[in-house]
Amino acid sequence: MLEARSLNRAFGSLVVTKDVSFALDKGERRVVLGPNGAGKTTLFNILAGELKPSSGAVLMGGRDITALAVAARARLGLARSYQKNNLFGELTVRENLALAVATARGAAGWIMRDTLSDAGIAEDVRDAALAVGLTEMLDVPVDAVSYGVRRQLEVGIALSTRPSVLLMDEPTSGVGPGMIQAFHQLMHTLPRELTVLIIEHDMDLAFDVADRITVLNYGEVVFEGTPDETRGSPMVREIYLGEWDAHA
Amino acid sequence: MSDWSYWAVQTLNGLQLSMLLFLLSVGLTVIFGLLHFVNLAHGALYALGAYIGISAATATGSYWAGFAAAPVVVALTGILLYLGLMKRMRRAGPMNQVLVTLGLIFVFVDIFRLVWGDIAIGTVEPALFTGRSELFGVVYPTYRLFIIGLGALVMAVLALVLSRTQLGAMIRAGVDNDQMAACLGVNVEKIFFLVFCVGCALAGLAGAVAAPVFSAHPDMGTEILISTLIVVVVGGMGSLRGAIAGSFLVGFAQTFGTVLLPHVASLLIYALLALVLVFRPTGLFPARA
Amino acid sequence: MIKTVTGALVCASFAVAAAGPASAADYKVGMLLPYSGVYAALGQDIDDGFMLALEEAGMVDQVEMVREDTEVKPPVGLAKTRKMVLEDQVDVLVGPVSSGVLGAVRDFVDQTKTPLIVANAGNDAATGENCSPYIVRVSFSNSQVNRPMGQWMVDNGVKSVYTLAPDYAAGQQQITAFADAFKEAGGEVVGQEYTPFRTTQDFGPYLSQAQSTNPDAVYVFYAGSEAINFVKQYDAFGLKDNTTLYGSGFLTSPLYVDAEGPAAIGVIGSLHYIPTLDTPENKAFVEAVQKKYDRVPSEYTVQGYDAGRSFVEAIKSGATDKEAIAKALPTVSYTSPRGPVSIDPATNNIIQNVYVYETVEGDDGKLTQKLLGTVENVKDAPNGCEL
Amino acid sequence: MFRQSLLKTLTVLAILAAAIAYTFTTGYFGKELVIEAATLAILAISLDMIAGYGGMISLCHGAIFGVGAYTYAGLTVLFEVNPFLAFAAAIVVSAAFAFAVGAVTARTHGIFFIMATLAFGQMAYVLVFENKALGGDDGLAGVPRLDVSPLGLDFNNSVQFALFAVAAAALSYAAAAWVLRSGFGRTLVGIRVNEARMKAVGLTVWRTKAIAFAISGALAGLGGAIAAQQTMFVSPELMAWMVSGTVLMVVIFGGIGTLVGPIVGAVVWVFLKHEISSATPYWHIVAGTVLIITIVAGGRGLYGQIEYMVERRRLKRLAAAGVPSTATGREDETHA
């Protein structure tokens, strides 16, 4: 469903993405692990189209989308959430979600009708809000909600476009344990045909939801396997999982 | 006049205009790069420099009195504006800054009219640089050579200060990331203030230097403003390199445009601006990638 | 008894006049001038000249003045004109400075049959193809001041010229009128360039180009700050040393000549007025202006004065309402500070002398105007005007 | 997001009523001022649509206005086209010009966007100024007004023409409000607030920007075509960049991003300028000072300040009525 072929990207002499290849099947849940500075967010930016790779290709559903811009990829069903909140600050939660839903449904250009009062869009907004637990918050301006709520909305916006591939960049970064728990549940309620790629630091979550795990180090894929294989890999343990041992 | 010397003189014309634009735009661009402040009143400060230059020269009988007084007075005016108005507009966004300084232009124009009258006034070149000089068989007004030289000197000094001194390093750090610079112990506020003063002083200097060539009149600041903004935007805001590149591009485009394509001359710099922005939406050499 | 009654009445009327001149005024004059913007100084000169003429005739109290700022913007000028005609109901309009404003108000003035005394705007068409019985011009036409120079320069040994002017209607008309006359007289125009209007400050590139064609003379039209910049840069580039600068005389108008400084010395221009004319009318005028406004009159002051004077003459001839004033204006004829003037019945444009003058340094070290020649009673061809 | 609040409706109706009442009672020049305020209001509404809601501070709206005026004047004077046809053409041509500017400048932001629009506006100005066929700097005179005699009306009657201009301004407001309340209007606000995220959810941003410019341009062109009829004359002055600057001032002065503010700004500006400029030739100093004070005082503008206070009270009331709200967390959130 989503495939990276020998992606390379350098900023000046600094190589941040080096010959990265992997492929996700439809409905697969893949977690990307790696220490800080391993080039995970850069990889996401390349997959989503915000950065052009120096070489290599990105394929979605077998189609080469390397040349497509962010918006065109999104229209093909590729959605992402950001590590740093990237929301519509002065608007309400409902308006945030409605903007995403309307765009995904091709209603962004409606001149004769209002997207905020459209029944179909409202339904999608409600679904997305329900999925991320924001039903009670719909009419509060984003500028006035807590950080945790913003993290929820961050994922909610990505989900509300009804994507076929979802990229999530550290969805639980900086939130409390209660919210991580809620996120576990969310992951299990996602439709099974949705393909998901997550950058995650929370190991429990990673092993809980992942079908397969890819480990990046210094911009390179150093390991790929099932959660069990990952747990058993001495190399992964060495570069990354010391931390996780401590947690476990 | 031989063909060769004709083109040589036109090149000097282009160079002279470029240097004047450079003096004017470098302050504007560095103030933008460092303070993120769009100061449309920069043109009015240039006009003030010209008026002060002429008044001081007339009062003392010496061009050099105006040459010295204009940067000082304009910098002092800049300080007043900074403390009274611009400091609190720092975080107000480009639109509010554009508008506040547009308001300032209006105020300045009428102040010029009230103080110096509606009629344009002028002054003469300093005795040292009157007449013409001959260089390799090319005859050119000496005072214009002085402008070229002064512009080159300022350019060199600024380049040296920025690349070789502690102060320059701090300014560059501030342009790159002011919060980071502040964390590193740079007194950002002080640097901002200093840069603002120098920028204003250079605008005043440009005015005093331009006064013997162009007359001073109330609207002169508004007239030069557009060219200056084009220089800054084409070059990419915030960088010395951008100001230099922009000045040369605009100066030469304007000079050779009038010579080679007289019918579209007035369109040329706007076309240049549009073209650059369409392909490089943040100018040729933006301070930040 | 009768005497005292009359005396009391006279006193009373004076008292009324003093208390509220507006209500006592017999006529209303609308000044359509730029009081702000690039031509504000010209507007002020015209206004001052007009007031001087009223004062001289002792008519200040009989006239109520309405002043509106055109801002040198045609739409603004038109709006102000409408206001003065329809709301203030002025009897006569005076102005404007800009031909653009004149073009904008022309149809309105014509349709509302409001006499307009043009006190500056020189567009040929206003007294040519677009002439109107209600528009009388006492200033000049663009071609009128330039045409005589063609013959005069050839007569004085100039065989080839390079011309420069700002790229707008007035610039084109002034240069075309001169160039046609110059060519007709046997001269050759070796090069011609129009510079972007009001955005050209540096004439260097043009001057180098003019120099490269090696003409006997350079002939230009510039006004305002462009004139100052041009004259100074012409000198700085050394062209003045062997190529005399000629031009429409606005170039070295008394209004700008001090700002131009020594660079203006030796520049030769043609104009309908210079303050150094040696006539009794002019001497009295110069003295009056100096006394009242403490400055040397410019051609604009004289235009304002003649606008006032022709209005006064029209009133004196018995005109009382708009229609009568419009009829009377073209018939006025008198000796102005600028010499004998009359209105051409075929076009309503002024017939006047054009003076060729050189800017020289006077005995007091100040720049002054030296008369080189007079072309008498210059009159425009009708150019399609049918009155 | 745009909301046609009660305050907006009441203010617009009040201004409308006042304009109509004033038109019937004032002298000749008063009616001229009404027309001027109405055309300026149309232009200001058009600018507020894209600047206040779309975040695109255009400095070429004067030029778009001028394109409308010149299209109408050129077609009627030079080609003797039916005025109604020319009127429609003016709107279409200005919309097309605006679409092109919007499309080409879509990638630039902030001061670069301002300068890019300035460049296109100036190019249009220079082209018109130097075009002899369009009368060059002399402009075109003899522009006819719409011939409405079949309706038993006469636009040469200044009361009727003033009412027509006021009606056009009211319609412009309604059209702009309609667009801003539509899905498209929501999207436009989304772009202002967070353009990158709109792209990330799949929006072709440049197209939305260009269409917004076109709609705004159509309104500006409408204003231009009315202005050309008012003065029955067009000149390049209409297109100078200071006109765009002035409109922007009017929008700010009334309250940017409120749609009603620009109307308030236009009315106050026209009448105030008339008063001040007849009192002193130094009216620039007054206008400049007022502008500076407006911005320093918070930049909300005359109407904007009032709406802000009313809105704040409304939200407080809502909060008191039990609409859920959470504690405001102050986190470091950097705006990309």
mmCIF file of C-alpha atoms in Angstrom, chain A residues 50 70-71 74-75 78 80-82 84-91 95 99-100 103-104 107-116 136-137 139-140 143-147 149-150 154 157-158 161, chain D residues 1 178-179 181-205 207-208 211 215 315 323-336:
data_model
loop_
_atom_site.group_PDB
_atom_site.id
_atom_site.type_symbol
_atom_site.label_atom_id
_atom_site.label_comp_id
_atom_site.label_asym_id
_atom_site.label_seq_id
_atom_site.Cartn_x
_atom_site.Cartn_y
_atom_site.Cartn_z
ATOM 1 C CA GLU A 50 6.732 18.152 2.333
ATOM 2 C CA VAL A 70 1.458 17.383 -0.346
ATOM 3 C CA ALA A 71 -2.123 18.203 -1.263
ATOM 4 C CA ALA A 74 -3.543 13.842 0.654
ATOM 5 C CA ARG A 75 -6.250 13.595 -1.961
ATOM 6 C CA LEU A 78 -2.484 9.833 2.565
ATOM 7 C CA ARG A 80 -0.609 12.653 8.559
ATOM 8 C CA SER A 81 -0.535 14.023 12.048
ATOM 9 C CA TYR A 82 2.343 16.128 13.268
ATOM 10 C CA LYS A 84 4.352 19.512 16.837
ATOM 11 C CA ASN A 85 0.728 20.549 16.940
ATOM 12 C CA ASN A 86 -0.262 21.978 13.588
ATOM 13 C CA LEU A 87 -3.814 23.153 14.187
ATOM 14 C CA PHE A 88 -6.138 26.027 13.353
ATOM 15 C CA GLY A 89 -5.553 27.876 16.594
ATOM 16 C CA GLU A 90 -8.219 30.545 16.613
ATOM 17 C CA LEU A 91 -10.954 28.205 15.379
ATOM 18 C CA GLU A 95 -14.286 24.063 12.755
ATOM 19 C CA LEU A 99 -12.170 22.069 7.464
ATOM 20 C CA ALA A 100 -10.427 18.716 7.101
ATOM 21 C CA THR A 103 -11.517 19.324 2.038
ATOM 22 C CA ALA A 104 -11.378 15.547 1.948
ATOM 23 C CA ALA A 107 -16.526 20.460 -0.443
ATOM 24 C CA ALA A 108 -13.827 23.043 0.188
ATOM 25 C CA GLY A 109 -14.897 25.048 -2.833
ATOM 26 C CA TRP A 110 -18.635 25.143 -2.137
ATOM 27 C CA ILE A 111 -19.889 28.607 -2.826
ATOM 28 C CA MET A 112 -23.603 27.970 -2.530
ATOM 29 C CA ARG A 113 -23.610 25.840 0.609
ATOM 30 C CA ASP A 114 -22.062 26.044 4.039
ATOM 31 C CA THR A 115 -19.836 23.182 5.102
ATOM 32 C CA LEU A 116 -20.400 23.905 8.787
ATOM 33 C CA GLU A 136 -17.617 17.434 24.533
ATOM 34 C CA MET A 137 -15.137 19.952 23.242
ATOM 35 C CA ASP A 139 -17.328 24.343 20.345
ATOM 36 C CA VAL A 140 -14.265 25.374 22.276
ATOM 37 C CA ASP A 143 -6.462 28.374 21.603
ATOM 38 C CA ALA A 144 -8.383 27.732 24.810
ATOM 39 C CA VAL A 145 -7.905 23.965 25.181
ATOM 40 C CA SER A 146 -5.187 22.047 26.994
ATOM 41 C CA TYR A 147 -2.156 20.528 25.344
ATOM 42 C CA VAL A 149 -6.720 17.984 23.866
ATOM 43 C CA ARG A 150 -4.660 19.504 21.112
ATOM 44 C CA GLU A 154 -4.009 16.583 15.890
ATOM 45 C CA ILE A 157 -7.846 16.011 11.922
ATOM 46 C CA ALA A 158 -5.769 13.372 10.170
ATOM 47 C CA THR A 161 -10.200 12.893 6.179
ATOM 48 C CA MET D 1 -14.898 32.224 10.956
ATOM 49 C CA TRP D 178 -22.618 34.835 1.440
ATOM 50 C CA VAL D 179 -19.263 33.692 0.104
ATOM 51 C CA ARG D 181 -20.372 31.821 5.027
ATOM 52 C CA SER D 182 -20.031 29.136 2.380
ATOM 53 C CA GLY D 183 -17.687 26.185 2.374
ATOM 54 C CA PHE D 184 -15.343 28.256 0.251
ATOM 55 C CA GLY D 185 -15.279 31.050 2.818
ATOM 56 C CA ARG D 186 -14.474 28.572 5.583
ATOM 57 C CA THR D 187 -11.641 27.175 3.504
ATOM 58 C CA LEU D 188 -10.307 30.688 2.937
ATOM 59 C CA VAL D 189 -10.157 31.300 6.677
ATOM 60 C CA GLY D 190 -8.480 27.923 7.078
ATOM 61 C CA ILE D 191 -5.742 29.071 4.717
ATOM 62 C CA ARG D 192 -5.180 32.256 6.681
ATOM 63 C CA VAL D 193 -4.986 30.420 9.980
ATOM 64 C CA ASN D 194 -2.848 27.496 8.826
ATOM 65 C CA GLU D 195 -2.019 27.201 5.166
ATOM 66 C CA ALA D 196 0.340 24.226 5.617
ATOM 67 C CA ARG D 197 -2.320 22.128 7.332
ATOM 68 C CA MET D 198 -4.865 22.937 4.636
ATOM 69 C CA LYS D 199 -2.383 21.531 2.144
ATOM 70 C CA ALA D 200 -1.840 18.499 4.339
ATOM 71 C CA VAL D 201 -5.536 17.673 4.323
ATOM 72 C CA GLY D 202 -5.558 17.878 0.549
ATOM 73 C CA LEU D 203 -6.379 21.424 -0.507
ATOM 74 C CA THR D 204 -4.964 22.920 -3.702
ATOM 75 C CA VAL D 205 -4.184 26.167 -1.970
ATOM 76 C CA ARG D 207 -6.522 27.591 -6.641
ATOM 77 C CA THR D 208 -8.510 28.653 -3.609
ATOM 78 C CA ILE D 211 -10.569 32.089 -6.887
ATOM 79 C CA ILE D 215 -14.342 36.985 -6.378
ATOM 80 C CA LEU D 315 -18.642 34.242 24.922
ATOM 81 C CA VAL D 323 -20.762 25.391 27.685
ATOM 82 C CA PRO D 324 -17.813 23.154 28.509
ATOM 83 C CA SER D 325 -14.418 24.661 28.477
ATOM 84 C CA THR D 326 -11.121 23.473 29.809
ATOM 85 C CA ALA D 327 -8.328 25.121 31.644
ATOM 86 C CA THR D 328 -6.061 26.877 29.264
ATOM 87 C CA GLY D 329 -2.750 25.099 29.098
ATOM 88 C CA ARG D 330 0.185 27.317 28.220
ATOM 89 C CA GLU D 331 2.499 25.179 26.194
ATOM 90 C CA ASP D 332 5.287 26.023 23.950
ATOM 91 C CA GLU D 333 3.782 25.694 20.597
ATOM 92 C CA THR D 334 5.749 27.088 17.775
ATOM 93 C CA HIS D 335 3.808 28.184 14.768
ATOM 94 C CA ALA D 336 5.339 26.708 11.695
#
